[in-house]
Amino acid sequence: MKQARRQARVPLSVIHTEALYRPRPPVGYDDEGYPCEDSKICESSAHDNVLTYFRSVVPVLLDEQPDAIVHSNLLMLFEEGNPRATAEADVIVSFGVGRHDRDSYKFWVEGKPPDLAIEGLSEKTWRRDLIVKPALYRDLGIREFWQLDPMGRTPNPILGYRLSRGDYRPIRPNAAGAYRSAVLNAELTYDGEEMRIFDLRDGEHIPPLHEMLRQIDKERQARADALRRDSQRRAYEARIAELEAQLRALGARTDLN
C-alpha cells in the first residue's frame, strides 16, 4: 500500500508547472542530457547591481564554511530522469556541498536543496517571482527565500521568508528596519536602491567589492606613504648627524689653531 501511494505521488514538476524555468535558446546540455546553460541576460541595471552586491559579499560570510557555495543563475534540477524539472534563482547559497565546479545544481547529486534562494524582481519576471516561485521553493525545501524589488512593485523593497513546519513564514524587520537571515547569520537592508549586509559575527557592514578594493588601495598607499616618510626621516636624521659631525670636526680644527 505504501509503495502504491509513493508511485501515485504527483511530481513537483507537475504541481508547479508554471514555476519551472524554460531555458532560453541556444541551450547547452551536459553529458547526461540535462540543460546547464542558456542565453539569459541581465534584466536591468538596478536588478543587476543589487544581485551583484549580494553575490560578491556573501562569500565573506562563508569564509568559515569551506563546503558552502554561492552561485548566480545556476540551473537547479530537482527530479532525476526529468530534464524539464528545472528551476532557476538569481542567487542560491548551499552549505556542505563542496566548492568544486558544477554545470548545474542536481538535487540527487548534491544530496540536498539549496539553503537559500534570492530573486531580484524585474519587469519580465516579477509576477512569477512573487506569485508562482515561492510555492515551488517551499516544496523543494529551500530554508530561506528572499525577494528584492528595485521596481517598487511591493510595499517593501525587501521581503524574506523562512521555512517553518512546511510553510514559508514572513521574516519581520527589527526596530532598525533590518531583516535577519538565519542561514547567513547576517542582517540585510534594502531601500530599493542600495543593499547593505551586516555580518553578525562582528556587526560590521560588508561593503561592495569595488569599495573593498578602493579601501585596500588606500591602505596600501597609506603604508607606502608612511614608509616613504620614514625613509625620508631616516635620511634627514642621517644628514643631520653627518652635518653635526662635520661641525664638530670644524670646531676641533678651530680649537687647534
PDB file of N, CA and C in Angstrom, residues 121-186:
ATOM      1  N   LEU A 121      13.409  41.193  -8.499  1.00  0.00           N
ATOM      2  CA  LEU A 121      12.262  41.387  -9.373  1.00  0.00           C
ATOM      3  C   LEU A 121      12.634  42.237 -10.579  1.00  0.00           C
ATOM      4  N   SER A 122      12.068  41.889 -11.724  1.00  0.00           N
ATOM      5  CA  SER A 122      12.300  42.641 -12.956  1.00  0.00           C
ATOM      6  C   SER A 122      10.982  42.755 -13.698  1.00  0.00           C
ATOM      7  N   GLU A 123      10.953  43.607 -14.706  1.00  0.00           N
ATOM      8  CA  GLU A 123       9.728  43.819 -15.475  1.00  0.00           C
ATOM      9  C   GLU A 123       9.246  42.529 -16.129  1.00  0.00           C
ATOM     10  N   LYS A 124      10.168  41.675 -16.546  1.00  0.00           N
ATOM     11  CA  LYS A 124       9.789  40.460 -17.255  1.00  0.00           C
ATOM     12  C   LYS A 124       9.301  39.359 -16.328  1.00  0.00           C
ATOM     13  N   THR A 125       9.837  39.303 -15.117  1.00  0.00           N
ATOM     14  CA  THR A 125       9.608  38.107 -14.290  1.00  0.00           C
ATOM     15  C   THR A 125       8.965  38.382 -12.940  1.00  0.00           C
ATOM     16  N   TRP A 126       8.616  39.618 -12.623  1.00  0.00           N
ATOM     17  CA  TRP A 126       8.223  39.918 -11.244  1.00  0.00           C
ATOM     18  C   TRP A 126       6.972  39.156 -10.811  1.00  0.00           C
ATOM     19  N   ARG A 127       6.023  38.906 -11.711  1.00  0.00           N
ATOM     20  CA  ARG A 127       4.815  38.177 -11.309  1.00  0.00           C
ATOM     21  C   ARG A 127       5.145  36.733 -10.927  1.00  0.00           C
ATOM     22  N   ARG A 128       5.982  36.085 -11.723  1.00  0.00           N
ATOM     23  CA  ARG A 128       6.374  34.704 -11.406  1.00  0.00           C
ATOM     24  C   ARG A 128       7.189  34.661 -10.120  1.00  0.00           C
ATOM     25  N   ASP A 129       8.085  35.628  -9.958  1.00  0.00           N
ATOM     26  CA  ASP A 129       8.923  35.659  -8.753  1.00  0.00           C
ATOM     27  C   ASP A 129       8.081  35.849  -7.496  1.00  0.00           C
ATOM     28  N   LEU A 130       7.049  36.685  -7.589  1.00  0.00           N
ATOM     29  CA  LEU A 130       6.227  36.989  -6.415  1.00  0.00           C
ATOM     30  C   LEU A 130       5.156  35.941  -6.153  1.00  0.00           C
ATOM     31  N   ILE A 131       4.526  35.468  -7.214  1.00  0.00           N
ATOM     32  CA  ILE A 131       3.315  34.672  -7.053  1.00  0.00           C
ATOM     33  C   ILE A 131       3.548  33.177  -7.234  1.00  0.00           C
ATOM     34  N   VAL A 132       4.393  32.821  -8.187  1.00  0.00           N
ATOM     35  CA  VAL A 132       4.497  31.414  -8.587  1.00  0.00           C
ATOM     36  C   VAL A 132       5.655  30.680  -7.913  1.00  0.00           C
ATOM     37  N   LYS A 133       6.821  31.298  -7.890  1.00  0.00           N
ATOM     38  CA  LYS A 133       8.012  30.598  -7.419  1.00  0.00           C
ATOM     39  C   LYS A 133       8.015  30.241  -5.931  1.00  0.00           C
ATOM     40  N   PRO A 134       7.458  31.084  -5.041  1.00  0.00           N
ATOM     41  CA  PRO A 134       7.554  30.740  -3.612  1.00  0.00           C
ATOM     42  C   PRO A 134       7.039  29.349  -3.269  1.00  0.00           C
ATOM     43  N   ALA A 135       5.945  28.925  -3.876  1.00  0.00           N
ATOM     44  CA  ALA A 135       5.392  27.601  -3.551  1.00  0.00           C
ATOM     45  C   ALA A 135       6.342  26.490  -3.980  1.00  0.00           C
ATOM     46  N   LEU A 136       6.980  26.661  -5.132  1.00  0.00           N
ATOM     47  CA  LEU A 136       7.937  25.648  -5.566  1.00  0.00           C
ATOM     48  C   LEU A 136       9.132  25.604  -4.626  1.00  0.00           C
ATOM     49  N   TYR A 137       9.698  26.749  -4.298  1.00  0.00           N
ATOM     50  CA  TYR A 137      10.856  26.780  -3.410  1.00  0.00           C
ATOM     51  C   TYR A 137      10.511  26.197  -2.039  1.00  0.00           C
ATOM     52  N   ARG A 138       9.299  26.492  -1.584  1.00  0.00           N
ATOM     53  CA  ARG A 138       8.842  25.911  -0.307  1.00  0.00           C
ATOM     54  C   ARG A 138       8.821  24.392  -0.388  1.00  0.00           C
ATOM     55  N   ASP A 139       8.218  23.852  -1.438  1.00  0.00           N
ATOM     56  CA  ASP A 139       8.095  22.403  -1.555  1.00  0.00           C
ATOM     57  C   ASP A 139       9.431  21.734  -1.846  1.00  0.00           C
ATOM     58  N   LEU A 140      10.357  22.465  -2.436  1.00  0.00           N
ATOM     59  CA  LEU A 140      11.698  21.918  -2.635  1.00  0.00           C
ATOM     60  C   LEU A 140      12.490  21.865  -1.334  1.00  0.00           C
ATOM     61  N   GLY A 141      12.036  22.609  -0.315  1.00  0.00           N
ATOM     62  CA  GLY A 141      12.707  22.581   0.979  1.00  0.00           C
ATOM     63  C   GLY A 141      13.792  23.622   1.141  1.00  0.00           C
ATOM     64  N   ILE A 142      13.751  24.690   0.352  1.00  0.00           N
ATOM     65  CA  ILE A 142      14.730  25.772   0.481  1.00  0.00           C
ATOM     66  C   ILE A 142      14.416  26.576   1.734  1.00  0.00           C
ATOM     67  N   ARG A 143      15.365  26.643   2.656  1.00  0.00           N
ATOM     68  CA  ARG A 143      15.106  27.150   4.005  1.00  0.00           C
ATOM     69  C   ARG A 143      14.731  28.621   4.052  1.00  0.00           C
ATOM     70  N   GLU A 144      15.361  29.434   3.226  1.00  0.00           N
ATOM     71  CA  GLU A 144      15.043  30.859   3.172  1.00  0.00           C
ATOM     72  C   GLU A 144      14.887  31.303   1.730  1.00  0.00           C
ATOM     73  N   PHE A 145      13.913  32.198   1.529  1.00  0.00           N
ATOM     74  CA  PHE A 145      13.676  32.765   0.205  1.00  0.00           C
ATOM     75  C   PHE A 145      13.538  34.272   0.358  1.00  0.00           C
ATOM     76  N   TRP A 146      14.341  34.999  -0.427  1.00  0.00           N
ATOM     77  CA  TRP A 146      14.346  36.463  -0.355  1.00  0.00           C
ATOM     78  C   TRP A 146      13.974  37.044  -1.703  1.00  0.00           C
ATOM     79  N   GLN A 147      13.174  38.112  -1.663  1.00  0.00           N
ATOM     80  CA  GLN A 147      12.797  38.841  -2.863  1.00  0.00           C
ATOM     81  C   GLN A 147      13.248  40.293  -2.715  1.00  0.00           C
ATOM     82  N   LEU A 148      13.933  40.799  -3.717  1.00  0.00           N
ATOM     83  CA  LEU A 148      14.395  42.181  -3.726  1.00  0.00           C
ATOM     84  C   LEU A 148      13.698  42.913  -4.863  1.00  0.00           C
ATOM     85  N   ASP A 149      13.112  44.048  -4.547  1.00  0.00           N
ATOM     86  CA  ASP A 149      12.286  44.751  -5.518  1.00  0.00           C
ATOM     87  C   ASP A 149      12.842  46.141  -5.820  1.00  0.00           C
ATOM     88  N   PRO A 150      13.619  46.287  -6.897  1.00  0.00           N
ATOM     89  CA  PRO A 150      14.111  47.613  -7.279  1.00  0.00           C
ATOM     90  C   PRO A 150      13.093  48.405  -8.096  1.00  0.00           C
ATOM     91  N   MET A 151      11.916  47.799  -8.357  1.00  0.00           N
ATOM     92  CA  MET A 151      10.933  48.413  -9.235  1.00  0.00           C
ATOM     93  C   MET A 151       9.792  49.114  -8.504  1.00  0.00           C
ATOM     94  N   GLY A 152       9.640  48.838  -7.197  1.00  0.00           N
ATOM     95  CA  GLY A 152       8.537  49.428  -6.452  1.00  0.00           C
ATOM     96  C   GLY A 152       7.221  48.708  -6.623  1.00  0.00           C
ATOM     97  N   ARG A 153       7.262  47.428  -6.945  1.00  0.00           N
ATOM     98  CA  ARG A 153       6.036  46.644  -7.121  1.00  0.00           C
ATOM     99  C   ARG A 153       5.460  46.149  -5.798  1.00  0.00           C
ATOM    100  N   THR A 154       6.267  46.128  -4.750  1.00  0.00           N
ATOM    101  CA  THR A 154       5.836  45.594  -3.464  1.00  0.00           C
ATOM    102  C   THR A 154       5.867  46.691  -2.407  1.00  0.00           C
ATOM    103  N   PRO A 155       5.074  46.546  -1.319  1.00  0.00           N
ATOM    104  CA  PRO A 155       5.072  47.560  -0.263  1.00  0.00           C
ATOM    105  C   PRO A 155       6.456  47.776   0.344  1.00  0.00           C
ATOM    106  N   ASN A 156       7.223  46.696   0.473  1.00  0.00           N
ATOM    107  CA  ASN A 156       8.584  46.775   0.990  1.00  0.00           C
ATOM    108  C   ASN A 156       9.550  46.274  -0.090  1.00  0.00           C
ATOM    109  N   PRO A 157      10.664  46.961  -0.289  1.00  0.00           N
ATOM    110  CA  PRO A 157      11.597  46.533  -1.338  1.00  0.00           C
ATOM    111  C   PRO A 157      12.332  45.243  -1.014  1.00  0.00           C
ATOM    112  N   ILE A 158      12.287  44.790   0.239  1.00  0.00           N
ATOM    113  CA  ILE A 158      12.902  43.511   0.594  1.00  0.00           C
ATOM    114  C   ILE A 158      11.878  42.673   1.351  1.00  0.00           C
ATOM    115  N   LEU A 159      11.707  41.445   0.904  1.00  0.00           N
ATOM    116  CA  LEU A 159      10.790  40.504   1.536  1.00  0.00           C
ATOM    117  C   LEU A 159      11.545  39.206   1.778  1.00  0.00           C
ATOM    118  N   GLY A 160      11.443  38.687   2.994  1.00  0.00           N
ATOM    119  CA  GLY A 160      12.130  37.448   3.326  1.00  0.00           C
ATOM    120  C   GLY A 160      11.168  36.436   3.910  1.00  0.00           C
ATOM    121  N   TYR A 161      11.426  35.168   3.621  1.00  0.00           N
ATOM    122  CA  TYR A 161      10.579  34.087   4.124  1.00  0.00           C
ATOM    123  C   TYR A 161      11.474  32.964   4.651  1.00  0.00           C
ATOM    124  N   ARG A 162      11.044  32.376   5.765  1.00  0.00           N
ATOM    125  CA  ARG A 162      11.794  31.280   6.378  1.00  0.00           C
ATOM    126  C   ARG A 162      10.889  30.059   6.468  1.00  0.00           C
ATOM    127  N   LEU A 163      11.425  28.906   6.080  1.00  0.00           N
ATOM    128  CA  LEU A 163      10.641  27.672   6.105  1.00  0.00           C
ATOM    129  C   LEU A 163      10.427  27.221   7.537  1.00  0.00           C
ATOM    130  N   SER A 164       9.167  27.005   7.907  1.00  0.00           N
ATOM    131  CA  SER A 164       8.819  26.562   9.259  1.00  0.00           C
ATOM    132  C   SER A 164       7.619  25.637   9.176  1.00  0.00           C
ATOM    133  N   ARG A 165       7.807  24.392   9.588  1.00  0.00           N
ATOM    134  CA  ARG A 165       6.734  23.398   9.581  1.00  0.00           C
ATOM    135  C   ARG A 165       6.090  23.269   8.204  1.00  0.00           C
ATOM    136  N   GLY A 166       6.947  23.248   7.195  1.00  0.00           N
ATOM    137  CA  GLY A 166       6.477  23.002   5.846  1.00  0.00           C
ATOM    138  C   GLY A 166       5.890  24.188   5.122  1.00  0.00           C
ATOM    139  N   ASP A 167       5.990  25.373   5.705  1.00  0.00           N
ATOM    140  CA  ASP A 167       5.446  26.549   5.033  1.00  0.00           C
ATOM    141  C   ASP A 167       6.389  27.726   5.218  1.00  0.00           C
ATOM    142  N   TYR A 168       6.296  28.703   4.325  1.00  0.00           N
ATOM    143  CA  TYR A 168       7.096  29.914   4.437  1.00  0.00           C
ATOM    144  C   TYR A 168       6.416  30.914   5.363  1.00  0.00           C
ATOM    145  N   ARG A 169       7.180  31.394   6.356  1.00  0.00           N
ATOM    146  CA  ARG A 169       6.708  32.431   7.267  1.00  0.00           C
ATOM    147  C   ARG A 169       7.480  33.713   6.983  1.00  0.00           C
ATOM    148  N   PRO A 170       6.796  34.854   6.928  1.00  0.00           N
ATOM    149  CA  PRO A 170       7.498  36.118   6.655  1.00  0.00           C
ATOM    150  C   PRO A 170       8.536  36.424   7.735  1.00  0.00           C
ATOM    151  N   ILE A 171       9.663  36.943   7.317  1.00  0.00           N
ATOM    152  CA  ILE A 171      10.697  37.408   8.235  1.00  0.00           C
ATOM    153  C   ILE A 171      10.430  38.878   8.514  1.00  0.00           C
ATOM    154  N   ARG A 172      10.243  39.208   9.781  1.00  0.00           N
ATOM    155  CA  ARG A 172       9.902  40.572  10.166  1.00  0.00           C
ATOM    156  C   ARG A 172      11.169  41.388  10.413  1.00  0.00           C
ATOM    157  N   PRO A 173      11.131  42.675  10.088  1.00  0.00           N
ATOM    158  CA  PRO A 173      12.301  43.518  10.362  1.00  0.00           C
ATOM    159  C   PRO A 173      12.410  43.832  11.844  1.00  0.00           C
ATOM    160  N   ASN A 174      13.635  44.142  12.292  1.00  0.00           N
ATOM    161  CA  ASN A 174      13.812  44.568  13.673  1.00  0.00           C
ATOM    162  C   ASN A 174      13.526  46.063  13.789  1.00  0.00           C
ATOM    163  N   ALA A 175      13.758  46.614  14.964  1.00  0.00           N
ATOM    164  CA  ALA A 175      13.433  48.019  15.202  1.00  0.00           C
ATOM    165  C   ALA A 175      14.205  48.955  14.276  1.00  0.00           C
ATOM    166  N   ALA A 176      15.384  48.520  13.833  1.00  0.00           N
ATOM    167  CA  ALA A 176      16.204  49.353  12.944  1.00  0.00           C
ATOM    168  C   ALA A 176      15.851  49.157  11.471  1.00  0.00           C
ATOM    169  N   GLY A 177      14.869  48.289  11.197  1.00  0.00           N
ATOM    170  CA  GLY A 177      14.471  48.054   9.818  1.00  0.00           C
ATOM    171  C   GLY A 177      15.290  47.012   9.089  1.00  0.00           C
ATOM    172  N   ALA A 178      16.109  46.253   9.814  1.00  0.00           N
ATOM    173  CA  ALA A 178      16.948  45.217   9.198  1.00  0.00           C
ATOM    174  C   ALA A 178      16.265  43.855   9.329  1.00  0.00           C
ATOM    175  N   TYR A 179      16.526  43.007   8.343  1.00  0.00           N
ATOM    176  CA  TYR A 179      15.959  41.659   8.313  1.00  0.00           C
ATOM    177  C   TYR A 179      17.070  40.647   8.581  1.00  0.00           C
ATOM    178  N   ARG A 180      16.816  39.744   9.504  1.00  0.00           N
ATOM    179  CA  ARG A 180      17.858  38.780   9.869  1.00  0.00           C
ATOM    180  C   ARG A 180      17.744  37.512   9.034  1.00  0.00           C
ATOM    181  N   SER A 181      18.852  37.108   8.449  1.00  0.00           N
ATOM    182  CA  SER A 181      18.947  35.828   7.757  1.00  0.00           C
ATOM    183  C   SER A 181      19.631  34.832   8.680  1.00  0.00           C
ATOM    184  N   ALA A 182      18.873  33.812   9.094  1.00  0.00           N
ATOM    185  CA  ALA A 182      19.455  32.774   9.936  1.00  0.00           C
ATOM    186  C   ALA A 182      20.449  31.932   9.149  1.00  0.00           C
ATOM    187  N   VAL A 183      20.209  31.768   7.853  1.00  0.00           N
ATOM    188  CA  VAL A 183      21.113  30.978   7.007  1.00  0.00           C
ATOM    189  C   VAL A 183      22.477  31.640   6.913  1.00  0.00           C
ATOM    190  N   LEU A 184      22.494  32.964   6.708  1.00  0.00           N
ATOM    191  CA  LEU A 184      23.755  33.684   6.512  1.00  0.00           C
ATOM    192  C   LEU A 184      24.336  34.230   7.805  1.00  0.00           C
ATOM    193  N   ASN A 185      23.565  34.183   8.898  1.00  0.00           N
ATOM    194  CA  ASN A 185      23.966  34.831  10.149  1.00  0.00           C
ATOM    195  C   ASN A 185      24.329  36.295   9.878  1.00  0.00           C
ATOM    196  N   ALA A 186      23.393  36.962   9.235  1.00  0.00           N
ATOM    197  CA  ALA A 186      23.614  38.345   8.811  1.00  0.00           C
ATOM    198  C   ALA A 186      22.298  39.105   8.865  1.00  0.00           C
TER     199      ALA A 186
END
